[in-house]
XYZ file of N, CA, C and O in Angstrom:
284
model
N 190.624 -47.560 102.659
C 189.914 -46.731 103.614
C 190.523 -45.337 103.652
O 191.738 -45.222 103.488
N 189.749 -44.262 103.861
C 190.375 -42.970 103.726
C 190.460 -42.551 105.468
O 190.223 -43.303 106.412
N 190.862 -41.156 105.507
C 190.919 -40.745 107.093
C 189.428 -40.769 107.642
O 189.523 -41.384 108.704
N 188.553 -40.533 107.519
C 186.752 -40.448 107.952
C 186.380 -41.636 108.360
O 185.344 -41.771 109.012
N 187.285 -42.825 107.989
C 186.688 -44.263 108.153
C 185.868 -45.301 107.225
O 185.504 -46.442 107.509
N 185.656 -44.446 105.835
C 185.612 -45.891 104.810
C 185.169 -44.780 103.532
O 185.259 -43.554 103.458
N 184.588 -45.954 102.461
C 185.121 -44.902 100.834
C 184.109 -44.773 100.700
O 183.826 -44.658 99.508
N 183.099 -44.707 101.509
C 181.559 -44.469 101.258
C 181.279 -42.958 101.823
O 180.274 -42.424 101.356
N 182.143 -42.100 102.898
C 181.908 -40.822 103.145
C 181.960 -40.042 102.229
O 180.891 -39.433 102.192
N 182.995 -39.546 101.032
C 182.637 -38.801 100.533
C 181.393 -38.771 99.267
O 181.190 -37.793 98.548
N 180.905 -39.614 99.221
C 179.586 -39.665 97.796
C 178.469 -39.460 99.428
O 177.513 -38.686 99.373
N 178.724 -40.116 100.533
C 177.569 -39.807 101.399
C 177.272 -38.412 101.962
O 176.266 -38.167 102.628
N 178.472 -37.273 101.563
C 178.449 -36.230 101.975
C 177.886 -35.533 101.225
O 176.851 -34.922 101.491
N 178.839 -35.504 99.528
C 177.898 -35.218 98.232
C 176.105 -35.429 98.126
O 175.225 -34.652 97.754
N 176.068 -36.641 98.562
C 174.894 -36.896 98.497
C 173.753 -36.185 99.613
O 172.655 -35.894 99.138
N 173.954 -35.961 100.792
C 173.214 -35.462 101.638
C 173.382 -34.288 101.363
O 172.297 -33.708 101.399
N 174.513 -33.381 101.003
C 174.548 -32.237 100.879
C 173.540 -31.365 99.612
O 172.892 -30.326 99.742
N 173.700 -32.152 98.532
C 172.531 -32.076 97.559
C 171.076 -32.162 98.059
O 170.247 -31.257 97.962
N 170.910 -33.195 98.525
C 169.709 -33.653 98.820
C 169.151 -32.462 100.010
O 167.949 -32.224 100.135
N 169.985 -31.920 100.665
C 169.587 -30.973 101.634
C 169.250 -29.494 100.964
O 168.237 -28.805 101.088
N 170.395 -29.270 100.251
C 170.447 -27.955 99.548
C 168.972 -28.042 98.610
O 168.186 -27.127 98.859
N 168.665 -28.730 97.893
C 167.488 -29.072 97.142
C 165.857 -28.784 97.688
O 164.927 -28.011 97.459
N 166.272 -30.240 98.779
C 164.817 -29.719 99.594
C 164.414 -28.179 100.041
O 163.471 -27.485 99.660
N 165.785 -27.808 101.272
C 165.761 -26.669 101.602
C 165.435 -25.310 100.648
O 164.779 -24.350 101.051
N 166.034 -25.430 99.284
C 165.334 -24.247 98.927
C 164.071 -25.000 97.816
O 163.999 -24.400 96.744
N 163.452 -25.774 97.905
C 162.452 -26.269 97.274
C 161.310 -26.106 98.365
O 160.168 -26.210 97.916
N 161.399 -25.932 99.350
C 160.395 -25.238 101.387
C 161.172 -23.959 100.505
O 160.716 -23.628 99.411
N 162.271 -23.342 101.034
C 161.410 -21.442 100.291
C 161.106 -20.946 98.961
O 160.863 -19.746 98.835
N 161.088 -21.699 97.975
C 160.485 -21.779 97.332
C 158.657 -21.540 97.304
O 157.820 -20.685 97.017
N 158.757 -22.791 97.760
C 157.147 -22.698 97.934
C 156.376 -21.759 99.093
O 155.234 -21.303 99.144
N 157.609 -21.675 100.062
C 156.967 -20.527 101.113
C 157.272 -19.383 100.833
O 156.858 -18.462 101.538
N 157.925 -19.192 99.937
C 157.719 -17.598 99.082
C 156.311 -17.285 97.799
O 155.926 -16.159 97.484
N 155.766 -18.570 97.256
C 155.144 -18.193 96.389
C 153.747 -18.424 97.133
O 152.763 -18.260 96.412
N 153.550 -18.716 98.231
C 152.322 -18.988 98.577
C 152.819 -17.739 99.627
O 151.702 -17.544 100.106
N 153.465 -17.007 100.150
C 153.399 -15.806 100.373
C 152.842 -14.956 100.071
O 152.060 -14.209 100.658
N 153.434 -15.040 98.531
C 153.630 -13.515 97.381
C 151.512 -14.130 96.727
O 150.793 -13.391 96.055
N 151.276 -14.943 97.008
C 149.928 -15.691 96.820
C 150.267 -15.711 94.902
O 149.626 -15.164 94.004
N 151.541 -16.590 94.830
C 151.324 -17.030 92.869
C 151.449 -18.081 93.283
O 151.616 -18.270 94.488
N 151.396 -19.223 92.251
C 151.072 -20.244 91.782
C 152.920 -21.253 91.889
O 154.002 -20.861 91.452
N 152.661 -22.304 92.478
C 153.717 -22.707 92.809
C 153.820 -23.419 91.513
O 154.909 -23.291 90.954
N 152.919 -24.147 90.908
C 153.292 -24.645 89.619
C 152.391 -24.134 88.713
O 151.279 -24.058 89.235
N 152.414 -23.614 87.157
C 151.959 -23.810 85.892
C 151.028 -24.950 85.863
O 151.297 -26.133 86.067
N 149.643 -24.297 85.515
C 148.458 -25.322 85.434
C 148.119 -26.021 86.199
O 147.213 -26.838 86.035
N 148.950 -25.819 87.501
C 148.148 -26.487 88.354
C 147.270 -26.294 89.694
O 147.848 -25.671 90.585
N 146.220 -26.647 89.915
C 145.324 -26.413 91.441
C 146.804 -25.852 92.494
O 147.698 -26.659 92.753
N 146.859 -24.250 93.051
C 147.868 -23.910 94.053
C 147.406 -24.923 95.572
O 148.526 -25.317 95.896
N 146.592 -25.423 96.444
C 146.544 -25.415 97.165
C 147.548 -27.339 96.774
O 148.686 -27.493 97.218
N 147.081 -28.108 96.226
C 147.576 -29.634 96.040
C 149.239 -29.023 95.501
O 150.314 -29.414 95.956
N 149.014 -27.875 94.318
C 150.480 -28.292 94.571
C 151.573 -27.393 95.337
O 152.780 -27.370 95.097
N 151.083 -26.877 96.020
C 151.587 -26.131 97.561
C 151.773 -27.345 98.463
O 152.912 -27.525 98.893
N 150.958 -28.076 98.758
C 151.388 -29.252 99.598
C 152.536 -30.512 99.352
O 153.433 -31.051 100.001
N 151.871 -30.632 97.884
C 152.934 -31.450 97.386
C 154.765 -30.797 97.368
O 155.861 -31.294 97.630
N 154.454 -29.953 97.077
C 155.992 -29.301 96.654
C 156.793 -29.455 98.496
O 157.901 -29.877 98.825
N 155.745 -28.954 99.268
C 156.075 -28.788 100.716
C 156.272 -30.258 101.090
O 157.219 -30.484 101.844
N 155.596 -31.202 100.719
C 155.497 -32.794 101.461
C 157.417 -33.246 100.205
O 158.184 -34.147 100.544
N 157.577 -32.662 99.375
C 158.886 -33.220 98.730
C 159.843 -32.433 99.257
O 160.921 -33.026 99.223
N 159.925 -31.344 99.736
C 161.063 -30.603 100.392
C 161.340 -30.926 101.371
O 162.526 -30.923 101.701
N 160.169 -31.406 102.378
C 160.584 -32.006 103.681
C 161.081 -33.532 103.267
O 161.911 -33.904 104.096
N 160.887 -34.338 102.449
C 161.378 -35.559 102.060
C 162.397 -35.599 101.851
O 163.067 -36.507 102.345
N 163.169 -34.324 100.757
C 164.714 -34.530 100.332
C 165.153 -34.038 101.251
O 166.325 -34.404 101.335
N 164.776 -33.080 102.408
C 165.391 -32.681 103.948
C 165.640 -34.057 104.856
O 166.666 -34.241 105.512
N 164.907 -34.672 104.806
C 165.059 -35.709 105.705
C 165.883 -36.380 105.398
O 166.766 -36.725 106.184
N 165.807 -36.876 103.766
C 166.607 -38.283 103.313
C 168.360 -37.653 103.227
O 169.321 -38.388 103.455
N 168.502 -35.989 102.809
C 169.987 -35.830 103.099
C 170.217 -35.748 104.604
O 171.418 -35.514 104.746
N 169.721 -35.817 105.594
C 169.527 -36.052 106.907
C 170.060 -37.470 107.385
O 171.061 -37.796 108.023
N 169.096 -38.130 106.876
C 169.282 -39.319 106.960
C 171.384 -40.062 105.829
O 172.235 -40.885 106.165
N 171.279 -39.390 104.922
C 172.343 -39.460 104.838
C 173.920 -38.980 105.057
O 174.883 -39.441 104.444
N 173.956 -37.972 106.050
C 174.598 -37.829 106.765
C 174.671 -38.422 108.073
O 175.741 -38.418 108.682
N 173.445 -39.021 108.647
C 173.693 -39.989 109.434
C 174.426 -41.404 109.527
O 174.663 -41.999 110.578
N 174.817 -41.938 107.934
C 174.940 -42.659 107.655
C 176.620 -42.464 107.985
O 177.101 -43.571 108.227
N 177.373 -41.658 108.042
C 178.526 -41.068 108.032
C 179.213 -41.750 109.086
O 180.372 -41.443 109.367
């Protein structure tokens, strides 16, 4: 066991911290290009994949959320 209380904090910190940093700039990402009005992805319909990109940024926000809760 380390000082935090078991050997699972630090990969759970790594892990949420990624998962946060990711989502978070994967939301301004997409809220910059649907700003600037370009195309969030290559070949594809902007409005589906404006949502999509937005419905996965809030997902990896939550789940490193959720894994820092785990802490």
């Amino acid at each position: 066991m380390n000082a935090l209380g078991g050997t699972e904090t630090g990969p759970a910190v790594f892990a949420g911290a990624v998962f946060v940093l990711f989502g978070g700039a994967l939301l301004l990402w997409t809220a910059s290009c649907v700003c600037r009005r370009v195309p969030v992805a290559h070949s594809a319909s902007p409005v589906p994949a404006a949502v999509l990109a937005s419905l996965f940024g809030v997902a990896f926000l939550l789940l490193g959320l959720w894994c820092f809760a785990r802490i």
